[in-house]
Tab-separated table of C-alpha atoms in Angstrom:
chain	number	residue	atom	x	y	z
A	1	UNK	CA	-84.665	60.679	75.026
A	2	UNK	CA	-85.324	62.157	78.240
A	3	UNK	CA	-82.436	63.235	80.396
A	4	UNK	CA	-82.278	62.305	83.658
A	5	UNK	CA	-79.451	62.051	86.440
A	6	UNK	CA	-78.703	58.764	85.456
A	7	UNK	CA	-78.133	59.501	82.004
A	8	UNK	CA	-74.934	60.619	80.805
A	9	UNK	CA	-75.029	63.712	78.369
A	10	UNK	CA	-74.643	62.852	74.657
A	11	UNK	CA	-71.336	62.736	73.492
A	12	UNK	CA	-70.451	63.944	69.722
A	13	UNK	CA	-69.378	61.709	67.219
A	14	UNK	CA	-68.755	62.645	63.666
A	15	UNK	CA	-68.512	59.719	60.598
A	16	UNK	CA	-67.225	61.593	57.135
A	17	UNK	CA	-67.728	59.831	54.162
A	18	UNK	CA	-71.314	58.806	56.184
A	19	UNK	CA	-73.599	58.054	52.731
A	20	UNK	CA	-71.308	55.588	51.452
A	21	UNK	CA	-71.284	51.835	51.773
A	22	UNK	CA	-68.978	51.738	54.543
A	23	UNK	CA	-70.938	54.878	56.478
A	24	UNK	CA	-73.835	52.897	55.862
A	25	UNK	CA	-72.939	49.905	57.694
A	26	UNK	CA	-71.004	51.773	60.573
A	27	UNK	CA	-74.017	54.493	61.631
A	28	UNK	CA	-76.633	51.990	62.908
A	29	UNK	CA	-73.986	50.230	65.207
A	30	UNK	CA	-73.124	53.046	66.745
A	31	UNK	CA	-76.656	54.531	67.078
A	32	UNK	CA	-77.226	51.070	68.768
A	33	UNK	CA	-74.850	51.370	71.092
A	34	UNK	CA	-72.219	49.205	69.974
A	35	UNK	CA	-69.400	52.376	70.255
A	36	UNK	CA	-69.455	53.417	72.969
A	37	UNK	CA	-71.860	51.118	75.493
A	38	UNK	CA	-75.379	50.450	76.123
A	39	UNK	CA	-75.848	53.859	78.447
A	40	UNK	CA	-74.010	56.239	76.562
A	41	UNK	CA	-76.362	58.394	74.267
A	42	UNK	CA	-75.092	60.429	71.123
A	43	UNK	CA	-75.526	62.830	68.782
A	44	UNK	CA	-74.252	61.870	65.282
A	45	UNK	CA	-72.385	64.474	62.794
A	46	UNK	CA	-72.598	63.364	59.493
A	47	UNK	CA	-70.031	64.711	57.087
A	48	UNK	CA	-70.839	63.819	52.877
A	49	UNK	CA	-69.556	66.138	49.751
A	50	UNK	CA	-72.724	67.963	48.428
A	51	UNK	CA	-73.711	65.471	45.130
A	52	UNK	CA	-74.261	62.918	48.144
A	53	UNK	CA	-76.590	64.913	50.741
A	54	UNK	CA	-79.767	63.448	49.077
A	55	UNK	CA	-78.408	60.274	49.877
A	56	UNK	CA	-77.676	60.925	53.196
A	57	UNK	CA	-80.912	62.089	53.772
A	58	UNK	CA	-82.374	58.804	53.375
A	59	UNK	CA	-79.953	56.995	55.795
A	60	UNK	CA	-81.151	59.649	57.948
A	61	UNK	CA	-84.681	58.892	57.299
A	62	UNK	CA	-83.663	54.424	58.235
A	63	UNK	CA	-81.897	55.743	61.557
A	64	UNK	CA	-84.928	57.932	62.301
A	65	UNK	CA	-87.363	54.080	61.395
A	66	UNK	CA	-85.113	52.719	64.079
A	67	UNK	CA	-86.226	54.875	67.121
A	68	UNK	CA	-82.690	53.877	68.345
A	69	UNK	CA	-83.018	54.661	72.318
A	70	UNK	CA	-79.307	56.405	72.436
A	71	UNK	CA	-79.355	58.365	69.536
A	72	UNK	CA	-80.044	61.681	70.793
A	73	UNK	CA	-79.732	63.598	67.452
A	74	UNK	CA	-78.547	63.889	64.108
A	75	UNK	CA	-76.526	66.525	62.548
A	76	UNK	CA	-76.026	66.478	58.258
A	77	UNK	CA	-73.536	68.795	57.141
A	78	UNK	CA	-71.418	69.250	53.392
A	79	UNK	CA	-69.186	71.823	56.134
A	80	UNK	CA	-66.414	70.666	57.972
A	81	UNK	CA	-66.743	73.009	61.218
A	82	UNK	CA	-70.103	71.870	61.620
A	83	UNK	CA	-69.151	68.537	61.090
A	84	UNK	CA	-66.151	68.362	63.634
A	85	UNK	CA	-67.790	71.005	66.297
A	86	UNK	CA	-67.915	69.287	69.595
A	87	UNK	CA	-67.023	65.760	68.770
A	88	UNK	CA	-65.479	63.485	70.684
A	89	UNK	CA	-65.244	60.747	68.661
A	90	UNK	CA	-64.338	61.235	64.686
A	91	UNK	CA	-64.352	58.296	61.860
A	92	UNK	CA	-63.032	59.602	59.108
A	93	UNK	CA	-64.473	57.164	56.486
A	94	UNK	CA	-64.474	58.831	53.347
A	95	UNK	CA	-62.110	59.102	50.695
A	96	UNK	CA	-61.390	58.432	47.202
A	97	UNK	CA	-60.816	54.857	46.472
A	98	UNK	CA	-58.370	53.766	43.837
A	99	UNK	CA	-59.166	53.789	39.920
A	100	UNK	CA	-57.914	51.698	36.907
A	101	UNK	CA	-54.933	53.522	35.567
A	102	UNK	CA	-54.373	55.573	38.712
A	103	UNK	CA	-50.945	55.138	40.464
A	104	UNK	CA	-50.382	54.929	44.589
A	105	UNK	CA	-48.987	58.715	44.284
A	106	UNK	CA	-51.529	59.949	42.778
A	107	UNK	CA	-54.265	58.567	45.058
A	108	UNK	CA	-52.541	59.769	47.924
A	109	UNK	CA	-52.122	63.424	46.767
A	110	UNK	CA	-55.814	63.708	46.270
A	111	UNK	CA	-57.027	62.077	49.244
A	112	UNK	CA	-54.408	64.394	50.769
A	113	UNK	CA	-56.555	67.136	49.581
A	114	UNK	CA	-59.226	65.523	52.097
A	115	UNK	CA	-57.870	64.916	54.969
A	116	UNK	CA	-55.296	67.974	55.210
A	117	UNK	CA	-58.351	70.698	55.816
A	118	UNK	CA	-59.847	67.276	57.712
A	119	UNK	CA	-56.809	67.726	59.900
A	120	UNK	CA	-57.163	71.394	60.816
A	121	UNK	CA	-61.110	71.616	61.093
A	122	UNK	CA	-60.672	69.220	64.070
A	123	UNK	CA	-57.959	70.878	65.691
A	124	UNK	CA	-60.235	73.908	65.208
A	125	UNK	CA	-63.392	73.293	66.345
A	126	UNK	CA	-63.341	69.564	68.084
A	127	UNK	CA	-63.991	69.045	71.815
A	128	UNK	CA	-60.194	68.993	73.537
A	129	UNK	CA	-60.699	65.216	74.519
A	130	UNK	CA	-61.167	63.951	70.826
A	131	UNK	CA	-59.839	60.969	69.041
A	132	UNK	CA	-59.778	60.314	65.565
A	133	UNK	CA	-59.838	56.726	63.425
A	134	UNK	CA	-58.888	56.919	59.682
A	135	UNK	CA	-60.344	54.620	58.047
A	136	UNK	CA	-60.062	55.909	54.152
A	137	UNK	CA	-56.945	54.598	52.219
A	138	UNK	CA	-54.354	54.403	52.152
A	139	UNK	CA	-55.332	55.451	55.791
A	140	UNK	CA	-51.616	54.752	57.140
A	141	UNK	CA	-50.572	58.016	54.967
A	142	UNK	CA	-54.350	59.551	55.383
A	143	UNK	CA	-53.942	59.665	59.001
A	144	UNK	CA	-50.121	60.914	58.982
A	145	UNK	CA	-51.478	63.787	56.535
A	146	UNK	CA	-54.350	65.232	58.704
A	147	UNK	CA	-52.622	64.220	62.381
A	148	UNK	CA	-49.401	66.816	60.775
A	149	UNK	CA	-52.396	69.571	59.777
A	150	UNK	CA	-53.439	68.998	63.628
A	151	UNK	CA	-50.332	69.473	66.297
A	152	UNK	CA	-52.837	71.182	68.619
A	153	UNK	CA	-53.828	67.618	69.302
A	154	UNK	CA	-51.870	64.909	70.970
A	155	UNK	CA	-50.523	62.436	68.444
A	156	UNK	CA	-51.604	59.294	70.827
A	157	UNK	CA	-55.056	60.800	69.707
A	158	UNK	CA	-54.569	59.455	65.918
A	159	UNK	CA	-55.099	56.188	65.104
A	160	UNK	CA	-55.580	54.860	61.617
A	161	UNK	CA	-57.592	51.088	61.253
A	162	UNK	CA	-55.751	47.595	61.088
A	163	UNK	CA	-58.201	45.799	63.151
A	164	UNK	CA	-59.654	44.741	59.610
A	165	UNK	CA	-56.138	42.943	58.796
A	166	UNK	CA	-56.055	41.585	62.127
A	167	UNK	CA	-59.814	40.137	62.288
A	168	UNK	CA	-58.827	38.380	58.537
A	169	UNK	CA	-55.759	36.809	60.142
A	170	UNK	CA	-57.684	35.988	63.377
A	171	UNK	CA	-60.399	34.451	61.411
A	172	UNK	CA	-57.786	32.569	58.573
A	173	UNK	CA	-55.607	30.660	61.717
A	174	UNK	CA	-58.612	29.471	63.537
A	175	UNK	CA	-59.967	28.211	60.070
A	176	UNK	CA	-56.897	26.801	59.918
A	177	UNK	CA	-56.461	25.019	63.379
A	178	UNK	CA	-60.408	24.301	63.495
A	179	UNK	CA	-60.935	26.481	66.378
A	180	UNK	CA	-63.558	29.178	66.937
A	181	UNK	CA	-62.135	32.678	66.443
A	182	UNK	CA	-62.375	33.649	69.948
A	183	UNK	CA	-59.457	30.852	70.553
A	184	UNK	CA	-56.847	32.948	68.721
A	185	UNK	CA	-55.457	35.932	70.312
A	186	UNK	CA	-52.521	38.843	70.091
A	187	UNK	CA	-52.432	38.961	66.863
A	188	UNK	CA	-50.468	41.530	65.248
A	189	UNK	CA	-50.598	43.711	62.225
A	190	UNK	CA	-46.716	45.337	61.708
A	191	UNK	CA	-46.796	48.442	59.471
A	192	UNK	CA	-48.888	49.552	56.670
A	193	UNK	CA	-52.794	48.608	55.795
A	194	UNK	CA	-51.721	47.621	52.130
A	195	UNK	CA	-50.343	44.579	50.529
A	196	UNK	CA	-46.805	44.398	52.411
A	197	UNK	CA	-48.162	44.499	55.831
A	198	UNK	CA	-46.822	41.825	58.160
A	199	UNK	CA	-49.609	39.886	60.025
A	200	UNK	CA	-47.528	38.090	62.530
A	201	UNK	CA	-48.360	34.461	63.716
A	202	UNK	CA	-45.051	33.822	64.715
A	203	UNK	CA	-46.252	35.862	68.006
A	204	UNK	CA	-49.828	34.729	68.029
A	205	UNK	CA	-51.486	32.703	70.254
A	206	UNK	CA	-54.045	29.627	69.861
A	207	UNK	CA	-55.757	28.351	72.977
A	208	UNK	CA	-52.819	29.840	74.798
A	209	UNK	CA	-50.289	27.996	72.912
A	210	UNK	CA	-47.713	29.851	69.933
A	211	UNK	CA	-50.174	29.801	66.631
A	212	UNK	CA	-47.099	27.908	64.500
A	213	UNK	CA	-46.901	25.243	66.834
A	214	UNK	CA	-50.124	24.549	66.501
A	215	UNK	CA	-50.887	25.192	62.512
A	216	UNK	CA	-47.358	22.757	62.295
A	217	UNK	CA	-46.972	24.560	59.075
A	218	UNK	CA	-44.237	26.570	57.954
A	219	UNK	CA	-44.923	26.608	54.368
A	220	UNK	CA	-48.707	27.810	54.721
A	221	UNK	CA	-47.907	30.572	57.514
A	222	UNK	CA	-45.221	31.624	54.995
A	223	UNK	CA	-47.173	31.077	51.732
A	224	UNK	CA	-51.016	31.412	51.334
A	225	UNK	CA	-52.010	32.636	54.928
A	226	UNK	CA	-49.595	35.728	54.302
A	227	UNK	CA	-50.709	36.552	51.348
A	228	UNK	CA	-54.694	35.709	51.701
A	229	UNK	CA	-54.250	38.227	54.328
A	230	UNK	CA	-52.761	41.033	52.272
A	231	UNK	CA	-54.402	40.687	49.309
A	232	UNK	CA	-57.957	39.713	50.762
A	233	UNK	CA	-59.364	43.202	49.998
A	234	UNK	CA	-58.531	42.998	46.722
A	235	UNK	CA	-60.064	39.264	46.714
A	236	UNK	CA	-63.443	40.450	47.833
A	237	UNK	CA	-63.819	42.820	45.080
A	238	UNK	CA	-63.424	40.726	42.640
A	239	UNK	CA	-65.728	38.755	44.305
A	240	UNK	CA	-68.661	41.284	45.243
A	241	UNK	CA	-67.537	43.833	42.282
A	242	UNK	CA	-66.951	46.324	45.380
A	243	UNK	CA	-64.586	46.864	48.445
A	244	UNK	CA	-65.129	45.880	51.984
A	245	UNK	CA	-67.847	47.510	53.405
A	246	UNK	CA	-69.546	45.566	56.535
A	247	UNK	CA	-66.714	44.095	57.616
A	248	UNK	CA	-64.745	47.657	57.224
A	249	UNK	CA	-67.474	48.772	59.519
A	250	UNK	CA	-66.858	45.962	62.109
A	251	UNK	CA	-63.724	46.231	62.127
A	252	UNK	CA	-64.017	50.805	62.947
A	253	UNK	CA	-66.087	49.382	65.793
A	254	UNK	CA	-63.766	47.217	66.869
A	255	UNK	CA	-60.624	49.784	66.637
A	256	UNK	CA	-62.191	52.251	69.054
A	257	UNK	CA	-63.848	50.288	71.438
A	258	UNK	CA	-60.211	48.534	72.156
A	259	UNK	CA	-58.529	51.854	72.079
A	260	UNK	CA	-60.409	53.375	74.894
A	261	UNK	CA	-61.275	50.442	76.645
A	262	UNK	CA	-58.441	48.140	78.597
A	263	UNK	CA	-56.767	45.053	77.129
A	264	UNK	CA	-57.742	42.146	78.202
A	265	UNK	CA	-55.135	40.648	80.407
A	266	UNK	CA	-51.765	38.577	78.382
A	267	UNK	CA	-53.427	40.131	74.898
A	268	UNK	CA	-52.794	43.082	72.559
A	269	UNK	CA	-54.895	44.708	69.387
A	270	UNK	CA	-53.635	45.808	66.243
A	271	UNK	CA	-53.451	49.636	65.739
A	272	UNK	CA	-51.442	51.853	63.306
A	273	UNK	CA	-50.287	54.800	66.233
A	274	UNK	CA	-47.858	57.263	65.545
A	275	UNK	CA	-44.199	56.136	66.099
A	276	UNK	CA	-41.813	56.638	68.560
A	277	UNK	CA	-38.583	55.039	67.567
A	278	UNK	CA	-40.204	51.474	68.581
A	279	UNK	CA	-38.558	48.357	66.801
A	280	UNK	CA	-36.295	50.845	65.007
A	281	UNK	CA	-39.288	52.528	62.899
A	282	UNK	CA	-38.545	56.012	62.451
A	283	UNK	CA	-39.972	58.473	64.796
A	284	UNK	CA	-43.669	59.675	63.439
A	285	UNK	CA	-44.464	57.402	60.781
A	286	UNK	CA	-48.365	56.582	61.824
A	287	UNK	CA	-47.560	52.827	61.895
A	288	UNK	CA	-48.908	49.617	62.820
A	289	UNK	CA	-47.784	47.936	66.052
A	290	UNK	CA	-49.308	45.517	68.484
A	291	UNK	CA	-50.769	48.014	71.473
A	292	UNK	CA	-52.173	47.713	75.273
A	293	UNK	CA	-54.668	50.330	76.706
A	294	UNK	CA	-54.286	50.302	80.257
A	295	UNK	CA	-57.070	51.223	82.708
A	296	UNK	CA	-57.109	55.027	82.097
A	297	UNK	CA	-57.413	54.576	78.557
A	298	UNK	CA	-53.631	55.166	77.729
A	299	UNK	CA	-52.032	53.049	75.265
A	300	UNK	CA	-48.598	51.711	74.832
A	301	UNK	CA	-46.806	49.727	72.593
A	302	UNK	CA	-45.943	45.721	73.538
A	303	UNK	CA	-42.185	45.827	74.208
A	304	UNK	CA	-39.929	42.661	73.978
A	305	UNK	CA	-41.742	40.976	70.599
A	306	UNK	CA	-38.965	38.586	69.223
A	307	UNK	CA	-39.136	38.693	65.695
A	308	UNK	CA	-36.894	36.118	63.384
A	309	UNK	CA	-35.142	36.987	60.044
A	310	UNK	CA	-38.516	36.281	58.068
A	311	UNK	CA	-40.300	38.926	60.027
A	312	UNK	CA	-38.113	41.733	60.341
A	313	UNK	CA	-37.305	41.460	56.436
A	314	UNK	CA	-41.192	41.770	56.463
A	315	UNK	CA	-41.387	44.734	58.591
A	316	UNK	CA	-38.634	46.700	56.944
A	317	UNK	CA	-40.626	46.410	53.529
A	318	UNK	CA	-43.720	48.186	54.772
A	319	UNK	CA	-41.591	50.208	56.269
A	320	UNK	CA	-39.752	51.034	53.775
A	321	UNK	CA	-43.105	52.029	51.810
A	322	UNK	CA	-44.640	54.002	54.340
A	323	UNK	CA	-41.252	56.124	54.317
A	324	UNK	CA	-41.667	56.538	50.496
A	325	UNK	CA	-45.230	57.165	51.223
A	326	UNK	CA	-44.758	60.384	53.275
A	327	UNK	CA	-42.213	61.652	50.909
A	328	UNK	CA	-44.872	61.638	47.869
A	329	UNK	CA	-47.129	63.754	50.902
A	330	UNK	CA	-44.451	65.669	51.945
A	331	UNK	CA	-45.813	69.276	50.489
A	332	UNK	CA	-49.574	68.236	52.482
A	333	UNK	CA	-47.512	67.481	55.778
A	334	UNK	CA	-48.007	70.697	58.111
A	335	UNK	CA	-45.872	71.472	60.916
């Protein structure tokens, strides 16, 4: 691409875990534009552990077969300063998923092991304007663990992914109500991107009008919509014999673009941001929370929600596991 004064410089962005099925889906959206605008060239950093470089090589080789117009350059590194230097923009993607046998504890203390020295090679060598999206699981914890191994960076930097549990719930009420998608808006996803999440359609809106008003049923909201929601990752692999990969992708895409780019007016998005004493969760759990960007790219937490006895019994339990969480982390937590 040729430079000229209409053409902004590239910007960095760095995708770990950028060989794997996830990686693979996310790269060519963002090469394409779909990040960070139609104008905006970049410059990819691609992070992979060594086994996978080969592989990486040939995603390398399909981006290069797409002569994508704003895709300056790519960068392939096993290194984390090479893969952090300069970026503005960092999806960390890969981690180790969960095993047969293997307990919550022990996934976390070895995906620890990633994204602590994740942590501090982007408060070493990233540009001083970066923010971060942790997508790996349990990303919640992932993103608490590196964001503590970082306090050179603001924490309203951090942001780990529940866009995926609110596009599910978007996509379950307008099946629901027979309604396109695009009907159904601020949608919430309270606490932790696991199985006791809250997706709230008490506070959710179709066509304008309260979501349970229009479903007219208690029982399902309660029953099957909850829990198709929480358990739909597990769901899909027994389905597909893997995890969520394209729609993991989608979803990455969709968590930055509406964290640096202003709400749309009456709405909110669903981001896990670290806490500040809001709705009584304690003070720097990385938790999610129904959030506004306003026009400078600042976000803020939606104030006032009314939540019944159904939904705050709901929000204490992820709570409640994101607090036991940290304390199986706390000897990765810096600072």
């Amino acid at each position: 691409m040729t430079k000229s004064a209409s053409t902004p410089a590239p910007v960095q962005v760095t995708v770990t875990g950028a060989a794997g099925q996830i990686g693979y889906s996310l790269l060519f959206r963002i090469a394409s534009g779909q990040l960070l605008g139609p104008n905006q060239p970049v410059v990819l950093r691609l992070l992979e552990i060594e086994p996978a470089m080969k592989a990486l090589q040939g995603v390398v080789m399909e981006l290069d077969d797409c002569a994508f117009p704003l895709l300056a350059d790519v960068v392939t590194t096993s290194e984390l300063k090479t893969a952090f230097d300069g970026t503005s923009y960092a999806l960390l993607v890969g981690s180790v998923p969960r095993k047969a046998g293997m307990e919550r504890k022990d996934l976390l203390g070895i995906n620890g092991g990633i994204f602590k020295p994740q942590g501090q090679a982007i408060a070493a060598h990233a540009a001083s304007d970066v923010r971060i999206l942790v997508v790996g699981n349990p990303c919640n914890t992932n993103c608490l663990i590196a964001r503590s191994n970082a306090p050179e960076i603001d924490a309203e930097r951090w942001f780990a992914m529940t866009r995926l549990d609110e596009n599910r719930a978007k996509s379950q009420l307008a099946r629901r109500a027979g309604v396109p998608v695009r009907s159904v808006s601020n949608l919430a996803i309270w606490g932790n991107h696991s199985s006791t999440q809250f997706p709230d359609a008490w506070n959710a809106r179709i066509g304008g009008e309260p979501a349970a008003s229009v479903i007219g049923d208690e029982e399902w909201l309660r029953g099957d919509f909850l829990t198709t929601v929480q358990q739909r990752g597990a769901a899909i692999i027994a389905a597909r014999g893997a995890s969520s990969a394209a729609s993991a992708a989608s979803a990455a895409i969709d968590s930055f673009v509406s964290a640096i780019n202003p709400t749309a007016e009456g709405d909110w998005t669903s981001l896990a941001v670290v806490s500040h004493g809001e709705y009584g969760v304690p003070e720097g759990l990385q938790f999610g929370f129904p959030v506004r960007v306003d026009a400078s790219g600042s976000w803020q937490v939606v104030q006032g929600i009314d939540h019944g006895e159904f939904a705050r019994q709901r929000i204490t339990a992820t709570t409640e596991e994101l607090l036991a969480e940290k304390a199986d982390v706390a000897d990765l937590l810096g600072g």
